[in-house]
CSV table of C-alpha atoms in Angstrom, one decimal:
chain,number,residue,atom,x,y,z
A,41,MET,CA,-23.7,-82.4,-47.3
A,42,SER,CA,-22.7,-82.0,-51.0
A,43,GLU,CA,-19.6,-83.7,-52.4
A,44,THR,CA,-16.5,-81.5,-51.5
A,45,PHE,CA,-15.2,-79.6,-54.5
A,46,ARG,CA,-11.6,-80.4,-55.3
A,47,PHE,CA,-9.3,-78.2,-57.3
A,48,TRP,CA,-6.4,-80.6,-57.7
A,49,THR,CA,-5.3,-84.0,-56.5
A,50,CYS,CA,-1.9,-84.7,-55.0
A,51,CYS,CA,0.6,-85.2,-57.9
A,52,LEU,CA,2.0,-88.4,-56.4
A,53,SER,CA,0.4,-91.4,-58.3
A,54,GLU,CA,0.1,-93.4,-55.1
A,55,CYS,CA,-1.8,-90.6,-53.3
A,56,SER,CA,-5.5,-89.9,-53.8
A,57,ALA,CA,-5.7,-87.0,-51.3
A,58,ALA,CA,-6.7,-83.5,-52.3
A,59,ALA,CA,-3.9,-81.0,-53.0
A,60,ALA,CA,-3.5,-78.3,-50.3
A,61,ILE,CA,-4.5,-75.0,-51.9
A,62,ASP,CA,-2.6,-73.0,-49.3
A,63,VAL,CA,0.7,-74.9,-48.8
A,64,GLY,CA,0.8,-77.6,-51.5
A,65,ILE,CA,1.1,-75.6,-54.7
A,66,CYS,CA,4.8,-75.1,-55.5
A,67,GLU,CA,5.9,-72.3,-57.8
A,68,ARG,CA,9.4,-73.9,-58.2
A,69,CYS,CA,8.5,-77.4,-59.5
A,70,ARG,CA,4.9,-76.3,-60.5
A,71,GLN,CA,3.3,-79.4,-58.9
A,72,HIS,CA,0.3,-79.9,-56.5
A,73,PHE,CA,0.9,-81.7,-53.3
A,74,CYS,CA,-1.4,-82.8,-50.4
A,75,ALA,CA,-0.7,-81.4,-46.9
A,76,VAL,CA,1.2,-84.6,-46.0
A,77,HIS,CA,3.4,-84.7,-49.1
A,78,ALA,CA,4.1,-81.0,-49.4
A,79,ARG,CA,7.0,-81.4,-47.0
A,80,PRO,CA,10.3,-83.3,-47.1
A,81,PRO,CA,11.3,-85.9,-47.8
A,82,THR,CA,8.6,-86.1,-50.5
A,83,HIS,CA,8.8,-82.5,-51.6
A,84,CYS,CA,12.2,-80.8,-51.2
A,85,CYS,CA,11.9,-77.5,-53.0
A,86,LYS,CA,12.8,-74.4,-51.0
A,87,ASN,CA,9.9,-72.8,-49.0
A,88,ASP,CA,10.9,-69.2,-49.6
A,89,PRO,CA,9.3,-67.4,-52.6
A,90,LEU,CA,11.2,-67.0,-55.9
A,91,ASP,CA,13.4,-63.9,-56.0
A,92,ASP,CA,12.3,-61.1,-58.3
A,93,ASP,CA,14.4,-62.3,-61.3
A,94,ALA,CA,13.3,-65.9,-61.1
A,95,TRP,CA,9.6,-64.8,-60.6
A,96,GLY,CA,9.8,-62.4,-63.6
A,97,ALA,CA,11.4,-65.1,-65.8
A,98,ALA,CA,8.7,-67.6,-64.9
A,99,GLN,CA,6.0,-65.1,-65.6
A,100,THR,CA,7.5,-64.2,-68.9
A,101,ALA,CA,7.8,-67.9,-69.9
A,102,GLU,CA,4.2,-68.4,-69.0
A,103,VAL,CA,2.9,-65.5,-71.0
A,104,LYS,CA,5.1,-66.5,-74.0
A,105,ALA,CA,3.6,-70.0,-73.9
A,106,LEU,CA,0.1,-68.5,-73.8
A,107,ARG,CA,0.8,-66.2,-76.7
A,108,ARG,CA,1.9,-69.1,-78.8
A,109,MET,CA,-1.6,-70.6,-78.3
A,110,ILE,CA,-3.3,-67.5,-79.6
A,111,ASN,CA,-4.3,-67.3,-83.3
A,112,ASP,CA,-3.6,-63.6,-83.8
A,113,LYS,CA,-5.1,-63.6,-87.3
A,114,ASN,CA,-8.4,-65.0,-86.1
A,115,LEU,CA,-8.5,-62.7,-83.1
A,116,LEU,CA,-8.0,-59.6,-85.3
A,117,ARG,CA,-10.6,-60.9,-87.8
A,118,ARG,CA,-13.2,-61.3,-85.1
A,119,ALA,CA,-12.4,-57.8,-83.8
A,120,SER,CA,-12.7,-56.3,-87.3
A,121,GLU,CA,-16.0,-58.0,-88.0
A,122,ARG,CA,-17.5,-56.6,-84.8
A,123,ASN,CA,-16.3,-53.0,-85.5
A,124,ARG,CA,-17.5,-52.2,-89.0
A,125,ASN,CA,-14.8,-54.3,-90.7
A,126,LEU,CA,-12.2,-51.7,-89.8
A,127,ASP,CA,-8.6,-52.8,-90.2
A,128,CYS,CA,-6.9,-53.4,-86.9
A,129,LYS,CA,-3.6,-54.6,-85.5
A,130,LEU,CA,-2.1,-55.6,-82.1
A,131,ASP,CA,-0.3,-52.9,-80.2
A,132,PRO,CA,3.4,-53.5,-81.0
A,133,LEU,CA,4.5,-51.7,-77.8
A,134,ASP,CA,3.0,-54.6,-75.7
A,135,PRO,CA,3.2,-57.8,-77.7
A,136,LEU,CA,2.8,-60.1,-74.7
A,137,GLY,CA,0.0,-58.2,-73.0
A,138,GLU,CA,2.0,-57.8,-69.8
A,139,LYS,CA,1.4,-54.1,-69.2
A,140,ARG,CA,-2.2,-54.8,-68.2
A,141,MET,CA,-1.7,-58.3,-66.7
A,142,GLY,CA,-3.5,-59.3,-63.6
A,143,GLY,CA,-3.8,-62.4,-61.5
A,144,MET,CA,-6.1,-64.1,-64.0
A,145,HIS,CA,-5.7,-62.3,-67.3
A,146,ILE,CA,-3.4,-60.7,-69.8
A,147,HIS,CA,-4.7,-58.0,-72.1
A,148,LEU,CA,-3.7,-57.5,-75.7
A,149,ARG,CA,-4.4,-54.1,-77.0
A,150,ILE,CA,-6.1,-54.0,-80.5
A,151,ILE,CA,-5.8,-50.7,-82.4
A,152,PHE,CA,-8.2,-49.9,-85.2
A,153,SER,CA,-7.6,-47.8,-88.2
A,154,ASP,CA,-9.9,-45.0,-86.9
A,155,GLY,CA,-7.6,-44.7,-83.8
A,156,THR,CA,-9.9,-46.4,-81.3
A,157,ALA,CA,-8.7,-49.4,-79.3
A,158,TRP,CA,-10.2,-52.5,-77.7
A,159,LEU,CA,-8.7,-55.0,-75.3
A,160,ALA,CA,-8.5,-58.8,-75.7
A,161,ARG,CA,-9.0,-60.0,-72.2
A,162,ILE,CA,-7.4,-63.5,-72.2
A,163,LEU,CA,-7.4,-66.0,-69.3
A,164,ARG,CA,-4.0,-66.9,-68.2
A,165,GLN,CA,-3.0,-70.6,-68.3
A,166,ASN,CA,-0.5,-72.0,-65.8
A,167,TYR,CA,-0.1,-74.7,-63.1
A,168,THR,CA,-2.7,-72.9,-60.9
A,169,SER,CA,-5.3,-72.4,-63.6
A,170,PHE,CA,-8.9,-73.6,-63.0
A,171,SER,CA,-10.4,-76.4,-65.0
A,172,ASP,CA,-11.9,-75.6,-68.4
A,173,ASN,CA,-15.4,-75.9,-67.1
A,174,PHE,CA,-14.8,-73.7,-64.1
A,175,SER,CA,-12.9,-71.1,-66.2
A,176,ASN,CA,-15.7,-71.0,-68.8
A,177,LEU,CA,-18.3,-70.4,-66.0
A,178,CYS,CA,-16.2,-67.5,-64.7
A,179,LEU,CA,-15.9,-66.0,-68.2
A,180,LYS,CA,-19.6,-66.3,-69.0
A,181,SER,CA,-20.6,-64.8,-65.7
A,182,GLU,CA,-18.3,-61.8,-66.3
A,183,CYS,CA,-19.7,-61.4,-69.8
A,184,ALA,CA,-23.3,-61.4,-68.4
A,185,THR,CA,-22.2,-58.9,-65.7
A,186,LEU,CA,-20.7,-56.5,-68.3
A,187,LYS,CA,-23.9,-56.6,-70.5
A,188,TRP,CA,-26.1,-56.0,-67.4
A,189,LEU,CA,-23.9,-53.0,-66.3
A,190,LYS,CA,-24.1,-51.4,-69.7
A,191,ASP,CA,-27.9,-51.8,-69.7
A,192,ILE,CA,-28.1,-49.8,-66.5
A,193,ASN,CA,-25.5,-47.2,-67.5
A,194,VAL,CA,-22.8,-48.1,-65.0
A,195,PRO,CA,-19.4,-47.0,-66.5
A,196,SER,CA,-17.8,-50.3,-67.4
A,197,PRO,CA,-16.2,-51.9,-70.5
A,198,LYS,CA,-18.6,-52.7,-73.3
A,199,LEU,CA,-18.5,-56.4,-74.3
A,200,TYR,CA,-18.1,-57.1,-78.1
A,201,ASP,CA,-17.3,-60.8,-78.3
A,202,PHE,CA,-16.1,-63.7,-76.3
A,203,GLY,CA,-14.8,-67.3,-76.8
A,204,LEU,CA,-14.7,-70.2,-74.3
A,205,ARG,CA,-11.8,-72.5,-73.5
A,206,ASN,CA,-11.6,-75.6,-75.7
A,207,ASP,CA,-14.7,-74.7,-77.6
A,208,PRO,CA,-14.7,-76.1,-81.2
A,209,GLU,CA,-16.4,-72.9,-82.3
A,210,ASN,CA,-13.6,-70.7,-80.8
A,211,ASP,CA,-10.9,-70.4,-83.5
A,212,VAL,CA,-8.8,-67.9,-81.5
A,213,GLY,CA,-7.3,-70.8,-79.5
A,214,VAL,CA,-7.8,-69.5,-76.0
A,215,ALA,CA,-10.6,-68.2,-73.8
A,216,TYR,CA,-11.0,-64.5,-74.4
A,217,MET,CA,-13.2,-61.5,-74.2
A,218,LEU,CA,-13.2,-58.5,-76.6
A,219,ILE,CA,-14.0,-55.4,-74.5
A,220,GLU,CA,-13.8,-51.6,-74.8
A,221,GLU,CA,-10.6,-50.0,-73.6
A,222,LEU,CA,-11.5,-47.4,-71.0
A,223,PRO,CA,-9.3,-44.3,-70.3
A,224,GLY,CA,-7.8,-43.7,-66.9
A,225,THR,CA,-5.4,-45.0,-64.3
A,226,PRO,CA,-6.2,-47.5,-61.6
A,227,LEU,CA,-6.8,-45.7,-58.3
A,228,LEU,CA,-4.7,-48.2,-56.4
A,229,PHE,CA,-1.6,-46.9,-58.2
A,230,LEU,CA,-2.2,-43.3,-57.1
A,231,SER,CA,-1.8,-41.3,-53.9
A,232,PRO,CA,-4.8,-39.0,-53.8
A,233,SER,CA,-5.2,-36.2,-51.3
A,234,GLU,CA,-8.2,-36.1,-49.1
A,235,GLU,CA,-9.8,-33.5,-51.4
A,236,GLN,CA,-9.2,-35.7,-54.4
A,237,LEU,CA,-10.6,-38.7,-52.5
A,238,ARG,CA,-13.8,-36.7,-51.6
A,239,LYS,CA,-14.3,-36.0,-55.3
A,240,LEU,CA,-13.7,-39.6,-56.2
A,241,TYR,CA,-16.0,-40.9,-53.5
A,242,ASN,CA,-18.7,-38.5,-54.7
A,243,ASN,CA,-18.4,-40.1,-58.2
A,244,TYR,CA,-18.4,-43.6,-56.7
A,245,ALA,CA,-21.5,-42.8,-54.6
A,246,ASP,CA,-23.3,-41.9,-57.8
A,247,ILE,CA,-22.5,-45.3,-59.2
A,248,LEU,CA,-23.6,-47.1,-56.1
A,249,CYS,CA,-26.9,-45.1,-56.2
A,250,THR,CA,-27.4,-46.3,-59.8
A,251,ILE,CA,-26.8,-49.9,-58.9
A,252,ASN,CA,-29.3,-49.4,-56.0
A,253,LYS,CA,-32.0,-48.6,-58.5
A,254,TYR,CA,-31.8,-52.1,-60.1
A,255,PRO,CA,-32.6,-54.7,-57.4
A,256,LEU,CA,-32.3,-58.4,-58.0
A,257,GLU,CA,-34.5,-61.2,-56.6
A,258,GLN,CA,-31.8,-63.7,-55.7
A,259,ILE,CA,-28.2,-63.9,-54.3
A,260,GLY,CA,-26.0,-65.3,-57.0
A,261,SER,CA,-23.9,-64.5,-60.1
A,262,LEU,CA,-25.3,-63.3,-63.3
A,263,SER,CA,-25.2,-66.0,-66.0
A,264,LEU,CA,-25.3,-65.7,-69.8
A,265,GLN,CA,-27.7,-68.1,-71.5
A,266,PRO,CA,-27.0,-69.6,-75.0
A,267,ASN,CA,-29.6,-67.3,-76.5
A,268,GLY,CA,-27.8,-64.2,-75.1
A,269,THR,CA,-30.3,-63.5,-72.3
A,270,ILE,CA,-29.1,-62.9,-68.7
A,271,CYS,CA,-30.4,-64.8,-65.7
A,272,MET,CA,-29.3,-65.3,-62.1
A,273,GLY,CA,-27.2,-68.4,-61.6
A,274,PRO,CA,-25.1,-69.9,-58.8
A,275,ILE,CA,-22.3,-67.9,-57.3
A,276,VAL,CA,-19.3,-68.9,-59.4
A,277,SER,CA,-16.7,-68.6,-56.6
A,278,ASP,CA,-15.1,-66.1,-54.2
A,279,ARG,CA,-12.5,-63.5,-55.1
A,280,SER,CA,-9.6,-66.0,-54.6
A,281,GLY,CA,-11.3,-68.8,-56.4
A,282,THR,CA,-11.2,-71.2,-53.4
A,283,PHE,CA,-14.6,-72.8,-53.5
A,284,SER,CA,-17.1,-74.2,-56.1
A,285,GLN,CA,-20.5,-72.9,-57.1
A,286,MET,CA,-23.3,-72.4,-54.6
A,287,GLY,CA,-26.8,-71.0,-54.8
A,288,PRO,CA,-28.6,-69.1,-56.0
A,289,PHE,CA,-30.3,-68.1,-52.8
A,290,ARG,CA,-33.4,-66.2,-51.8
A,291,ASN,CA,-32.2,-65.7,-48.2
A,292,ALA,CA,-29.0,-64.2,-46.8
A,293,GLN,CA,-28.8,-66.5,-43.8
A,294,GLU,CA,-28.7,-69.5,-46.1
A,295,TYR,CA,-26.1,-67.7,-48.3
A,296,TYR,CA,-23.7,-66.9,-45.5
A,297,ALA,CA,-24.2,-70.3,-43.8
A,298,THR,CA,-23.5,-72.1,-47.0
A,299,TRP,CA,-20.4,-69.9,-47.6
A,300,ALA,CA,-19.0,-70.9,-44.2
A,301,GLU,CA,-20.0,-74.6,-44.8
A,302,ARG,CA,-18.0,-74.6,-48.0
A,303,TYR,CA,-14.9,-73.6,-46.0
A,304,LEU,CA,-15.6,-76.3,-43.4
A,305,GLU,CA,-15.7,-78.9,-46.2
A,306,LEU,CA,-12.4,-77.7,-47.6
A,307,ILE,CA,-10.8,-77.7,-44.1
A,308,CYS,CA,-12.0,-81.3,-43.5
A,309,ASP,CA,-10.6,-82.3,-46.9
A,310,ARG,CA,-7.2,-80.7,-45.9
A,311,GLN,CA,-7.4,-78.2,-48.9
A,312,LEU,CA,-7.3,-75.0,-46.8
A,313,PHE,CA,-5.8,-73.9,-43.5
A,314,THR,CA,-3.8,-77.1,-43.3
A,315,ARG,CA,-1.3,-75.8,-40.8
A,316,TYR,CA,-4.0,-75.2,-38.1
A,317,SER,CA,-7.0,-77.3,-39.3
A,318,ILE,CA,-8.7,-77.7,-35.9
A,319,ASN,CA,-8.5,-74.0,-35.1
A,320,ALA,CA,-9.8,-73.1,-38.5
A,321,TYR,CA,-12.7,-75.6,-38.2
A,322,LEU,CA,-13.7,-74.0,-34.9
A,323,ILE,CA,-13.6,-70.5,-36.4
A,324,PHE,CA,-15.7,-71.4,-39.4
A,325,ARG,CA,-18.2,-73.5,-37.3
A,326,TYR,CA,-18.7,-70.3,-35.2
A,327,LEU,CA,-19.1,-68.2,-38.4
A,328,LYS,CA,-21.7,-70.7,-39.7
A,329,GLU,CA,-23.6,-70.4,-36.5
A,330,LEU,CA,-23.5,-66.6,-36.7
A,331,ALA,CA,-25.0,-66.8,-40.1
A,332,GLU,CA,-27.7,-69.3,-39.2
A,333,GLN,CA,-28.7,-67.0,-36.3
A,334,GLY,CA,-28.9,-64.0,-38.6
A,335,HIS,CA,-26.0,-62.2,-36.9
A,336,TRP,CA,-24.2,-61.3,-40.1
A,337,ASN,CA,-27.1,-58.8,-40.5
A,338,ALA,CA,-26.9,-55.8,-38.0
A,339,PHE,CA,-30.1,-54.3,-39.4
A,340,GLU,CA,-33.8,-55.4,-39.6
A,341,SER,CA,-34.1,-59.2,-40.3
A,342,SER,CA,-36.5,-58.6,-43.2
A,343,ILE,CA,-33.8,-57.4,-45.5
A,344,ASP,CA,-32.2,-60.8,-45.5
A,345,ASN,CA,-35.0,-61.8,-47.8
A,346,GLY,CA,-34.1,-59.2,-50.4
A,347,PRO,CA,-34.0,-57.4,-52.6
A,348,PHE,CA,-30.4,-58.0,-53.5
A,349,PHE,CA,-27.8,-55.9,-55.4
A,350,LEU,CA,-24.8,-56.4,-57.6
A,351,LYS,CA,-21.4,-56.1,-55.9
A,352,HIS,CA,-17.8,-56.1,-57.3
A,353,MET,CA,-16.1,-58.7,-55.1
A,354,ASP,CA,-12.5,-57.4,-55.5
A,355,ASP,CA,-13.2,-53.7,-54.9
A,356,LYS,CA,-9.8,-52.8,-53.4
A,357,GLY,CA,-9.1,-49.8,-55.7
A,358,ASP,CA,-7.5,-51.2,-58.8
A,359,HIS,CA,-11.0,-51.8,-60.2
A,360,ILE,CA,-11.6,-48.0,-60.4
A,361,LEU,CA,-10.1,-46.0,-63.3
A,362,VAL,CA,-9.8,-42.3,-62.8
A,363,ASP,CA,-8.7,-39.4,-65.0
A,364,GLU,CA,-6.1,-36.8,-64.0
A,365,ASP,CA,-8.7,-34.8,-62.1
A,366,PHE,CA,-9.8,-38.0,-60.2
A,367,ASN,CA,-13.1,-38.3,-62.0
A,368,VAL,CA,-14.1,-42.0,-62.2
A,369,THR,CA,-13.9,-43.1,-65.9
A,370,GLY,CA,-15.0,-46.7,-65.3
A,371,LEU,CA,-15.1,-49.8,-63.2
A,372,ILE,CA,-13.2,-52.9,-64.5
A,373,ASP,CA,-12.4,-56.5,-63.7
A,374,TRP,CA,-15.8,-57.9,-62.8
A,375,THR,CA,-14.8,-61.5,-62.4
A,376,PHE,CA,-16.7,-63.2,-59.5
A,377,ALA,CA,-19.2,-60.3,-59.2
A,378,ARG,CA,-22.4,-61.4,-57.4
A,379,ALA,CA,-25.7,-60.1,-56.1
A,380,VAL,CA,-25.6,-59.9,-52.3
A,381,PRO,CA,-27.7,-58.5,-49.4
A,382,ILE,CA,-28.0,-54.7,-49.3
A,383,TYR,CA,-25.8,-54.4,-46.2
A,384,GLU,CA,-23.0,-56.2,-48.1
A,385,ALA,CA,-23.5,-54.4,-51.4
A,386,PHE,CA,-23.4,-50.9,-49.9
A,387,GLY,CA,-21.6,-51.6,-46.6
A,388,PRO,CA,-17.9,-51.1,-45.7
A,389,SER,CA,-15.8,-52.3,-48.6
A,390,LEU,CA,-12.2,-53.0,-49.5
A,391,LEU,CA,-12.0,-49.7,-51.2
A,392,THR,CA,-12.5,-47.8,-48.0
A,393,ALA,CA,-10.8,-50.2,-45.7
A,394,GLU,CA,-7.8,-49.5,-43.5
A,395,MET,CA,-6.2,-52.9,-44.1
A,396,SER,CA,-3.7,-52.7,-41.2
A,397,ASP,CA,-6.6,-52.5,-38.8
A,398,ILE,CA,-8.3,-55.5,-40.3
A,399,TYR,CA,-5.1,-57.6,-40.2
A,400,GLU,CA,-4.4,-56.5,-36.6
A,401,GLY,CA,-8.0,-57.3,-35.5
A,402,LYS,CA,-8.9,-53.7,-34.7
A,403,ALA,CA,-12.6,-53.1,-34.9
A,404,GLY,CA,-14.2,-49.8,-36.1
A,405,ARG,CA,-14.7,-47.6,-39.1
A,406,SER,CA,-12.0,-46.2,-41.3
A,407,ARG,CA,-11.5,-42.7,-42.6
A,408,GLY,CA,-12.5,-43.9,-46.0
A,409,ASP,CA,-15.7,-45.4,-44.7
A,410,THR,CA,-16.6,-42.0,-43.2
A,411,LEU,CA,-15.8,-40.1,-46.5
A,412,LEU,CA,-17.9,-42.4,-48.6
A,413,ALA,CA,-20.8,-42.2,-46.1
A,414,GLU,CA,-20.6,-38.4,-46.3
A,415,ALA,CA,-20.8,-38.6,-50.1
A,416,LEU,CA,-23.8,-40.8,-49.9
A,417,GLN,CA,-25.5,-38.5,-47.4
A,418,THR,CA,-26.4,-36.0,-50.1
A,419,LYS,CA,-27.5,-38.6,-52.6
A,420,ASN,CA,-29.3,-41.5,-50.9
A,421,LYS,CA,-29.8,-41.4,-47.1
A,422,HIS,CA,-31.2,-44.9,-47.2
A,423,LEU,CA,-27.7,-46.2,-48.2
A,424,VAL,CA,-25.9,-44.2,-45.6
A,425,ARG,CA,-27.0,-46.5,-42.8
A,426,PHE,CA,-25.4,-49.5,-44.5
A,427,ALA,CA,-22.2,-47.6,-45.4
A,428,GLY,CA,-21.9,-46.8,-41.8
A,429,GLY,CA,-22.7,-50.3,-40.5
A,430,PRO,CA,-20.5,-53.0,-39.1
A,431,ASP,CA,-17.8,-54.4,-41.4
A,432,LEU,CA,-18.2,-58.1,-40.5
A,433,VAL,CA,-18.6,-59.2,-44.1
A,434,ARG,CA,-15.6,-57.2,-45.2
A,435,ARG,CA,-13.4,-58.7,-42.4
A,436,PHE,CA,-14.5,-62.2,-43.4
A,437,SER,CA,-14.3,-61.9,-47.2
A,438,PHE,CA,-10.9,-60.3,-47.4
A,439,GLY,CA,-9.3,-61.9,-44.4
A,440,LEU,CA,-10.3,-65.4,-43.3
A,441,GLY,CA,-12.3,-65.8,-46.5
A,442,MET,CA,-9.2,-65.9,-48.6
A,443,GLY,CA,-7.5,-68.7,-46.7
A,444,MET,CA,-4.3,-68.5,-48.8
A,445,ASP,CA,-1.2,-69.5,-46.9
A,446,MET,CA,-2.0,-67.4,-43.8
A,447,SER,CA,0.0,-67.7,-40.6
A,448,TRP,CA,-1.8,-68.6,-37.4
A,449,ASP,CA,-0.9,-65.3,-35.9
A,450,GLU,CA,-2.5,-63.5,-38.8
A,451,ALA,CA,-5.6,-65.7,-38.7
A,452,VAL,CA,-6.2,-65.3,-35.0
A,453,ALA,CA,-5.8,-61.5,-35.2
A,454,LEU,CA,-8.4,-61.4,-38.1
A,455,PHE,CA,-10.7,-63.6,-36.1
A,456,ARG,CA,-10.3,-61.3,-33.0
A,457,GLY,CA,-11.6,-58.4,-35.2
A,458,ILE,CA,-14.5,-60.5,-36.4
A,459,MET,CA,-15.4,-61.5,-32.8
A,460,SER,CA,-15.2,-57.8,-31.7
A,461,THR,CA,-17.4,-56.7,-34.6
A,462,ALA,CA,-20.0,-59.5,-34.4
A,463,GLU,CA,-20.4,-59.4,-30.6
A,464,GLU,CA,-19.8,-55.6,-30.3
A,465,SER,CA,-17.4,-56.3,-27.5
A,466,ARG,CA,-14.1,-54.6,-26.6
A,467,LEU,CA,-13.2,-57.2,-24.0
A,468,GLU,CA,-9.8,-59.0,-24.3
A,469,PHE,CA,-10.2,-62.1,-26.3
A,470,ASP,CA,-8.4,-65.2,-25.0
A,471,TRP,CA,-8.1,-67.7,-27.9
A,472,ASP,CA,-7.0,-70.7,-25.7
A,473,VAL,CA,-10.0,-70.3,-23.4
A,474,TRP,CA,-12.4,-69.8,-26.4
A,475,ARG,CA,-10.9,-72.9,-28.2
A,476,GLN,CA,-11.4,-75.1,-25.2
A,477,ASN,CA,-14.9,-74.0,-24.7
A,478,ARG,CA,-15.8,-74.7,-28.3
A,479,LEU,CA,-14.2,-78.1,-28.2
A,480,SER,CA,-16.4,-79.0,-25.3
A,481,GLN,CA,-19.5,-77.3,-26.7
A,482,TRP,CA,-19.2,-79.2,-30.0
A,483,ALA,CA,-18.0,-82.5,-28.7
A,484,GLY,CA,-20.9,-84.1,-30.6
A,485,ASP,CA,-19.8,-82.7,-34.0
A,486,VAL,CA,-18.9,-85.9,-36.0
A,487,ARG,CA,-16.8,-84.0,-38.6
A,488,LEU,CA,-14.8,-82.3,-35.8
A,489,GLN,CA,-14.1,-85.5,-34.0
A,490,GLU,CA,-13.0,-87.2,-37.3
A,491,LEU,CA,-10.6,-84.3,-38.0
A,492,LEU,CA,-9.2,-84.5,-34.4
A,493,LEU,CA,-8.7,-88.2,-34.9
A,494,LYS,CA,-7.1,-87.8,-38.3
A,495,LEU,CA,-4.6,-85.2,-36.9
A,496,GLY,CA,-3.8,-87.3,-33.8
A,497,GLU,CA,-5.3,-84.8,-31.3
A,498,ILE,CA,-7.5,-87.5,-29.7
């Protein structure tokens, strides 16, 4: 087993334990605590989230601190040099870059003298930020992905320049990318009719068909080499950034089994699912066995060996820009993109999900799944079978695969949906019976026994 990746260590000098990613990161005191010290009497901050005013003030303070780190003169100089030496300025209507701020980035709008505009996509820096090395890996992977997408004519921002965090050659002061500003509004912010959705899914199906024409030989994340070439490298992380690099892989069974194993390692290290560690361990041990037995694949086993295809890993709708007529103008935010098996790349996605059904453990296809499959039917019948397949990967990657401060009731409902999908069963699922059976079945699992002992359950 590889050494368990650790994001942070408990902030107490006398404690060497890993910080708990789910319950140990405090937005009030901005410290990292292990699962033991995250509670009183060691840590006494309120458990409830910041109110809107306090949250907004904290966010503004963070962005202002980041802006003070940015050398605007050098940023604009680099933009000008890469656009025919045109004069340029920062958009005065959004000096902090908050209008286009996401979970990981702010975006400063750069306006050129010819009226065109670019975006400076800048990594946020706060108490939850990744290490410099990890942040740079993410940035280089996204740069490689944007270059690859442009080469195959997928509508996405063109990359003009980038700089790494704490790189002596980066005189901008922060990690950044200079990218094309695409027109349009994020789909997630709109309420389209079914007719408008059909039009959008028709556009989206065209993009999926384009990606399908460019298979890849391994599962992993695209990586940018020093000479500018693109190769397949390890998977950088998942969509919530909760595990370290893994791969690349030539087989899907190994990919999914390693994915589950990463979570088992984090659970044993008390970094994730710390409020119900034993239950979480049993779930992910089961998911690992499903992967090793090839049960994440509901189709012929040969496709587990490739080819593989690029997938946007956070495709919940805000990654799609549309115009006023619901034509797709581009796909954005490609952080954590990776090449995956065909049934994951073109299978049920977050875009078409009925999220309430996933959280309530209800198996089955959504209306969005059906509409996208219908759009693909006229374009690529080969992809239709995957679009209409089981949504096991979707349920895992968005639900249990996030692992961020999830209640046990939420987790067991999500797992119930995974069980129903994986075993194609509508029978009532009794967690207590299942748990006891697994504890007996895996009595020889050394890690499980050590975790039970650590938590005082034996």
